[in-house]
PDB file of C-alpha atoms in Angstrom:
ATOM      1  CA  MET A 494     -17.337  49.932  34.541  1.00  0.00           C
ATOM      2  CA  ALA A 495     -17.662  49.855  38.384  1.00  0.00           C
ATOM      3  CA  GLY A 496     -15.027  47.175  38.393  1.00  0.00           C
ATOM      4  CA  ILE A 497     -12.659  49.258  36.537  1.00  0.00           C
ATOM      5  CA  ILE A 498     -13.151  52.209  38.955  1.00  0.00           C
ATOM      6  CA  LYS A 499     -12.639  49.935  41.772  1.00  0.00           C
ATOM      7  CA  GLY A 500      -9.541  48.395  40.619  1.00  0.00           C
ATOM      8  CA  ALA A 501      -8.069  51.707  39.756  1.00  0.00           C
ATOM      9  CA  GLY A 502      -9.151  53.150  43.201  1.00  0.00           C
ATOM     10  CA  ALA A 503      -7.477  50.103  44.948  1.00  0.00           C
ATOM     11  CA  ALA A 504      -4.264  50.554  43.142  1.00  0.00           C
ATOM     12  CA  GLY A 505      -4.567  54.194  43.656  1.00  0.00           C
ATOM     13  CA  LEU A 506      -4.991  53.557  47.492  1.00  0.00           C
ATOM     14  CA  LEU A 507      -1.903  51.287  47.529  1.00  0.00           C
ATOM     15  CA  ALA A 508       0.173  54.066  45.664  1.00  0.00           C
ATOM     16  CA  ALA A 509      -1.047  56.764  48.229  1.00  0.00           C
ATOM     17  CA  ALA A 510      -0.007  54.501  51.208  1.00  0.00           C
ATOM     18  CA  ASP A 511       3.493  54.137  49.803  1.00  0.00           C
ATOM     19  CA  GLN A 512       3.693  57.797  48.951  1.00  0.00           C
ATOM     20  CA  ILE A 513       2.678  58.606  52.471  1.00  0.00           C
ATOM     21  CA  ILE A 514       5.520  56.500  54.010  1.00  0.00           C
ATOM     22  CA  LYS A 515       7.924  57.933  51.443  1.00  0.00           C
ATOM     23  CA  ASN A 516       7.110  61.461  52.303  1.00  0.00           C
ATOM     24  CA  TYR A 517       7.447  60.608  56.097  1.00  0.00           C
ATOM     25  CA  VAL A 518      10.840  59.199  55.417  1.00  0.00           C
ATOM     26  CA  GLU A 519      12.085  62.035  53.498  1.00  0.00           C
ATOM     27  CA  LYS A 520      11.164  64.373  56.148  1.00  0.00           C
ATOM     28  CA  HIS A 521      12.127  62.418  59.304  1.00  0.00           C
ATOM     29  CA  VAL A 522      15.003  60.179  58.350  1.00  0.00           C
ATOM     30  CA  GLU A 523      18.288  61.752  57.744  1.00  0.00           C
ATOM     31  CA  ASP A 524      20.866  60.492  55.321  1.00  0.00           C
ATOM     32  CA  GLN A 525      22.941  57.524  56.501  1.00  0.00           C
ATOM     33  CA  GLU A 526      20.710  57.132  59.504  1.00  0.00           C
ATOM     34  CA  GLU A 527      19.233  53.790  60.180  1.00  0.00           C
ATOM     35  CA  LYS A 528      16.408  52.993  62.659  1.00  0.00           C
ATOM     36  CA  LYS A 529      15.877  49.461  63.598  1.00  0.00           C
ATOM     37  CA  ILE A 530      12.253  47.989  64.021  1.00  0.00           C
ATOM     38  CA  GLY A 531      12.497  44.787  65.668  1.00  0.00           C
ATOM     39  CA  ARG A 532      15.467  42.290  65.111  1.00  0.00           C
ATOM     40  CA  ARG A 533      15.430  42.248  61.400  1.00  0.00           C
ATOM     41  CA  ILE A 534      13.918  45.351  59.881  1.00  0.00           C
ATOM     42  CA  ILE A 535      15.825  48.461  59.296  1.00  0.00           C
ATOM     43  CA  VAL A 536      14.317  51.951  58.108  1.00  0.00           C
ATOM     44  CA  ARG A 537      16.743  54.095  56.195  1.00  0.00           C
ATOM     45  CA  LYS A 538      16.479  56.631  53.381  1.00  0.00           C
ATOM     46  CA  ALA A 539      17.952  55.737  49.944  1.00  0.00           C
ATOM     47  CA  HIS A 540      17.546  57.500  46.676  1.00  0.00           C
ATOM     48  CA  ASN A 541      17.366  55.229  43.423  1.00  0.00           C
ATOM     49  CA  LYS A 542      17.681  57.087  40.250  1.00  0.00           C
ATOM     50  CA  GLY A 543      17.550  53.764  38.081  1.00  0.00           C
ATOM     51  CA  ALA A 544      15.536  50.696  38.052  1.00  0.00           C
ATOM     52  CA  CYS A 545      15.602  47.753  40.594  1.00  0.00           C
ATOM     53  CA  MET A 546      18.763  47.871  42.515  1.00  0.00           C
ATOM     54  CA  ASN A 547      20.116  50.955  40.588  1.00  0.00           C
ATOM     55  CA  LEU A 548      19.967  49.268  37.351  1.00  0.00           C
ATOM     56  CA  PHE A 549      20.350  51.914  34.599  1.00  0.00           C
ATOM     57  CA  ASP A 550      20.979  54.801  37.238  1.00  0.00           C
ATOM     58  CA  SER A 551      23.180  56.569  34.702  1.00  0.00           C
ATOM     59  CA  ARG A 552      20.107  56.918  32.456  1.00  0.00           C
ATOM     60  CA  PRO A 553      17.429  58.052  34.575  1.00  0.00           C
ATOM     61  CA  TYR A 554      15.378  59.443  31.606  1.00  0.00           C
ATOM     62  CA  VAL A 555      15.213  56.234  30.005  1.00  0.00           C
ATOM     63  CA  VAL A 556      13.966  54.581  33.264  1.00  0.00           C
ATOM     64  CA  ARG A 557      11.391  57.358  33.692  1.00  0.00           C
ATOM     65  CA  ILE A 558       9.974  56.864  30.120  1.00  0.00           C
ATOM     66  CA  LEU A 559       9.971  53.040  30.297  1.00  0.00           C
ATOM     67  CA  SER A 560       8.276  53.178  33.766  1.00  0.00           C
ATOM     68  CA  LEU A 561       5.512  55.374  32.337  1.00  0.00           C
ATOM     69  CA  PHE A 562       5.169  53.183  29.241  1.00  0.00           C
ATOM     70  CA  LEU A 563       4.986  50.129  31.492  1.00  0.00           C
ATOM     71  CA  CYS A 564       2.280  51.751  33.869  1.00  0.00           C
ATOM     72  CA  LEU A 565       0.288  52.707  30.804  1.00  0.00           C
ATOM     73  CA  VAL A 566       0.406  48.902  29.608  1.00  0.00           C
ATOM     74  CA  LEU A 567      -0.854  47.868  33.071  1.00  0.00           C
ATOM     75  CA  ALA A 568      -3.602  50.346  32.953  1.00  0.00           C
ATOM     76  CA  PHE A 569      -4.946  49.018  29.639  1.00  0.00           C
ATOM     77  CA  ARG A 570      -4.606  45.454  30.741  1.00  0.00           C
ATOM     78  CA  GLN A 571      -6.437  46.352  34.053  1.00  0.00           C
ATOM     79  CA  VAL A 572      -9.260  47.867  32.035  1.00  0.00           C
ATOM     80  CA  PHE A 573      -9.793  44.593  29.918  1.00  0.00           C
ATOM     81  CA  THR A 574      -9.358  42.384  32.888  1.00  0.00           C
ATOM     82  CA  PHE A 575     -11.628  44.362  35.288  1.00  0.00           C
ATOM     83  CA  GLU A 576     -14.387  44.440  32.705  1.00  0.00           C
ATOM     84  CA  LYS A 577     -14.757  40.586  33.022  1.00  0.00           C
ATOM     85  CA  LYS A 578     -16.317  38.843  35.734  1.00  0.00           C
ATOM     86  CA  GLY A 579     -14.402  36.423  38.147  1.00  0.00           C
ATOM     87  CA  GLN A 580     -10.553  36.281  37.834  1.00  0.00           C
ATOM     88  CA  LEU A 581     -10.326  37.616  41.364  1.00  0.00           C
ATOM     89  CA  CYS A 582      -6.596  36.441  41.642  1.00  0.00           C
ATOM     90  CA  GLU A 583      -5.521  38.020  38.404  1.00  0.00           C
ATOM     91  CA  LYS A 584      -7.152  41.316  39.267  1.00  0.00           C
ATOM     92  CA  ALA A 585      -5.677  41.198  42.720  1.00  0.00           C
ATOM     93  CA  GLY A 586      -2.222  40.794  41.155  1.00  0.00           C
ATOM     94  CA  LEU A 587      -2.835  43.573  38.548  1.00  0.00           C
ATOM     95  CA  THR A 588      -4.052  45.908  41.499  1.00  0.00           C
ATOM     96  CA  LEU A 589      -0.779  45.230  43.580  1.00  0.00           C
ATOM     97  CA  LEU A 590       1.297  45.612  40.382  1.00  0.00           C
ATOM     98  CA  ALA A 591      -0.301  48.829  39.347  1.00  0.00           C
ATOM     99  CA  GLY A 592      -0.105  50.483  42.783  1.00  0.00           C
ATOM    100  CA  GLY A 593       3.539  49.857  43.344  1.00  0.00           C
ATOM    101  CA  ALA A 594       4.362  50.716  39.772  1.00  0.00           C
ATOM    102  CA  TRP A 595       2.280  54.072  39.778  1.00  0.00           C
ATOM    103  CA  SER A 596       3.949  55.024  43.085  1.00  0.00           C
ATOM    104  CA  ASN A 597       7.560  54.405  41.788  1.00  0.00           C
ATOM    105  CA  THR A 598       6.699  56.175  38.495  1.00  0.00           C
ATOM    106  CA  LEU A 599       5.371  59.086  40.501  1.00  0.00           C
ATOM    107  CA  ASP A 600       8.336  59.405  42.283  1.00  0.00           C
ATOM    108  CA  ARG A 601      10.787  59.178  39.165  1.00  0.00           C
ATOM    109  CA  TRP A 602       8.850  62.126  37.551  1.00  0.00           C
ATOM    110  CA  ALA A 603       8.266  64.306  40.565  1.00  0.00           C
ATOM    111  CA  ARG A 604      11.568  63.734  42.683  1.00  0.00           C
ATOM    112  CA  GLY A 605      13.892  62.511  39.874  1.00  0.00           C
ATOM    113  CA  TYR A 606      14.515  59.209  42.025  1.00  0.00           C
ATOM    114  CA  VAL A 607      12.659  56.706  43.944  1.00  0.00           C
ATOM    115  CA  VAL A 608      12.538  56.749  47.696  1.00  0.00           C
ATOM    116  CA  ASP A 609      13.476  53.396  49.185  1.00  0.00           C
ATOM    117  CA  TYR A 610      13.138  52.928  52.906  1.00  0.00           C
ATOM    118  CA  ILE A 611      13.075  49.242  54.121  1.00  0.00           C
ATOM    119  CA  ALA A 612      16.016  46.831  54.537  1.00  0.00           C
ATOM    120  CA  VAL A 613      15.661  43.416  56.098  1.00  0.00           C
ATOM    121  CA  ASN A 614      18.664  41.995  57.981  1.00  0.00           C
ATOM    122  CA  GLY A 615      18.776  38.193  57.189  1.00  0.00           C
ATOM    123  CA  LYS A 616      21.492  36.145  55.650  1.00  0.00           C
ATOM    124  CA  LYS A 617      24.702  37.585  54.440  1.00  0.00           C
ATOM    125  CA  GLY A 618      24.487  40.807  52.610  1.00  0.00           C
ATOM    126  CA  SER A 619      20.818  40.894  52.517  1.00  0.00           C
ATOM    127  CA  GLY A 620      20.646  43.945  54.472  1.00  0.00           C
ATOM    128  CA  ASN A 621      22.416  45.771  51.711  1.00  0.00           C
ATOM    129  CA  ILE A 622      19.146  45.954  49.610  1.00  0.00           C
ATOM    130  CA  THR A 623      16.967  48.621  50.313  1.00  0.00           C
ATOM    131  CA  PHE A 624      13.296  48.677  48.857  1.00  0.00           C
ATOM    132  CA  ASN A 625       9.856  50.278  49.380  1.00  0.00           C
ATOM    133  CA  LEU A 626       6.508  49.118  49.787  1.00  0.00           C
ATOM    134  CA  GLY A 627       5.669  49.746  46.262  1.00  0.00           C
ATOM    135  CA  ASP A 628       8.574  47.201  45.343  1.00  0.00           C
ATOM    136  CA  VAL A 629       6.704  44.673  47.678  1.00  0.00           C
ATOM    137  CA  PHE A 630       3.485  45.096  45.823  1.00  0.00           C
ATOM    138  CA  ILE A 631       5.149  44.718  42.547  1.00  0.00           C
ATOM    139  CA  PHE A 632       6.879  41.707  43.773  1.00  0.00           C
ATOM    140  CA  PHE A 633       3.785  39.902  45.085  1.00  0.00           C
ATOM    141  CA  GLY A 634       1.453  41.237  42.249  1.00  0.00           C
ATOM    142  CA  SER A 635       3.747  39.776  39.683  1.00  0.00           C
ATOM    143  CA  ILE A 636       3.641  36.320  41.360  1.00  0.00           C
ATOM    144  CA  LEU A 637      -0.216  36.504  41.566  1.00  0.00           C
ATOM    145  CA  PHE A 638      -0.652  37.631  38.046  1.00  0.00           C
ATOM    146  CA  SER A 639       1.738  35.225  36.872  1.00  0.00           C
ATOM    147  CA  LEU A 640      -0.033  32.398  38.326  1.00  0.00           C
ATOM    148  CA  CYS A 641      -3.565  33.671  37.638  1.00  0.00           C
ATOM    149  CA  SER A 642      -3.450  35.161  34.159  1.00  0.00           C
ATOM    150  CA  ASP A 643      -5.175  33.533  31.148  1.00  0.00           C
ATOM    151  CA  THR A 644      -1.718  32.017  29.993  1.00  0.00           C
ATOM    152  CA  CYS A 645      -0.726  30.174  33.149  1.00  0.00           C
ATOM    153  CA  ILE A 646      -1.887  26.572  33.876  1.00  0.00           C
ATOM    154  CA  PHE A 647      -3.240  27.711  37.375  1.00  0.00           C
ATOM    155  CA  GLY A 648      -5.204  30.685  35.678  1.00  0.00           C
ATOM    156  CA  THR A 649      -9.020  30.941  34.978  1.00  0.00           C
ATOM    157  CA  GLY A 650      -8.407  31.920  31.255  1.00  0.00           C
ATOM    158  CA  ARG A 651      -9.845  30.505  28.154  1.00  0.00           C
ATOM    159  CA  TYR A 652      -7.255  27.651  27.887  1.00  0.00           C
ATOM    160  CA  ASN A 653      -7.296  26.633  31.617  1.00  0.00           C
ATOM    161  CA  ASN A 654     -10.167  24.196  31.544  1.00  0.00           C
ATOM    162  CA  LYS A 655     -11.401  21.305  29.380  1.00  0.00           C
ATOM    163  CA  ALA A 656     -13.468  23.563  27.204  1.00  0.00           C
ATOM    164  CA  GLY A 657     -10.540  25.816  26.698  1.00  0.00           C
ATOM    165  CA  LEU A 658      -8.148  23.201  25.795  1.00  0.00           C
ATOM    166  CA  LYS A 659     -10.492  21.808  23.282  1.00  0.00           C
ATOM    167  CA  ARG A 660     -11.026  25.209  21.802  1.00  0.00           C
ATOM    168  CA  GLN A 661      -7.209  25.408  21.600  1.00  0.00           C
ATOM    169  CA  ASN A 662      -6.774  22.066  20.052  1.00  0.00           C
ATOM    170  CA  THR A 663      -9.638  22.879  17.503  1.00  0.00           C
ATOM    171  CA  GLU A 664      -7.745  26.323  16.601  1.00  0.00           C
ATOM    172  CA  ILE A 665      -4.351  24.441  16.144  1.00  0.00           C
ATOM    173  CA  LYS A 666      -6.013  21.899  13.825  1.00  0.00           C
ATOM    174  CA  ARG A 667      -7.817  24.790  11.856  1.00  0.00           C
ATOM    175  CA  LYS A 668      -4.417  26.540  11.353  1.00  0.00           C
ATOM    176  CA  GLN A 669      -2.675  23.277  10.221  1.00  0.00           C
ATOM    177  CA  GLU A 670      -5.416  22.758   7.853  1.00  0.00           C
ATOM    178  CA  THR A 671      -5.137  26.220   6.207  1.00  0.00           C
ATOM    179  CA  ASP A 672      -1.384  25.999   6.131  1.00  0.00           C
ATOM    180  CA  LYS A 673      -1.593  23.047   3.757  1.00  0.00           C
TER     181      LYS A 673
END
């Protein structure tokens, strides 16, 4: 139980950090204003009514419902994962994913849009994409979770060791025998 509380608390802190920055940008950055930080980072205010890169922006209610549904799925996965010992990489990925997802979902329900505020000037056109810290959490959390979950070859799950592979082969053989 303590692990679940720690995981939810960590995700909540990540979401809160993103929300604090979003509130600051909403109050202190004017529309169309851009503030350069260093050579490549630009802070600007953008309102995204859809999903990633304004996908489905003409149907914000669908994005809102889907976003909440996916957050709830993530929460259930966190409960089951944080009950187990170990699996730190998977837990870290889920925490990052949940923090970013809950922050953006909160925006969708409270504001009607997600506040994006970071752009990176790099190669051609890359400065046109504006995102937020929650999006960064989702991106890196997805990578960590994908690499470390039960179903990945790098994970610590039930099929990712010799005993797990042997168990999987036994299950396959049993299934084949019952199908005959």
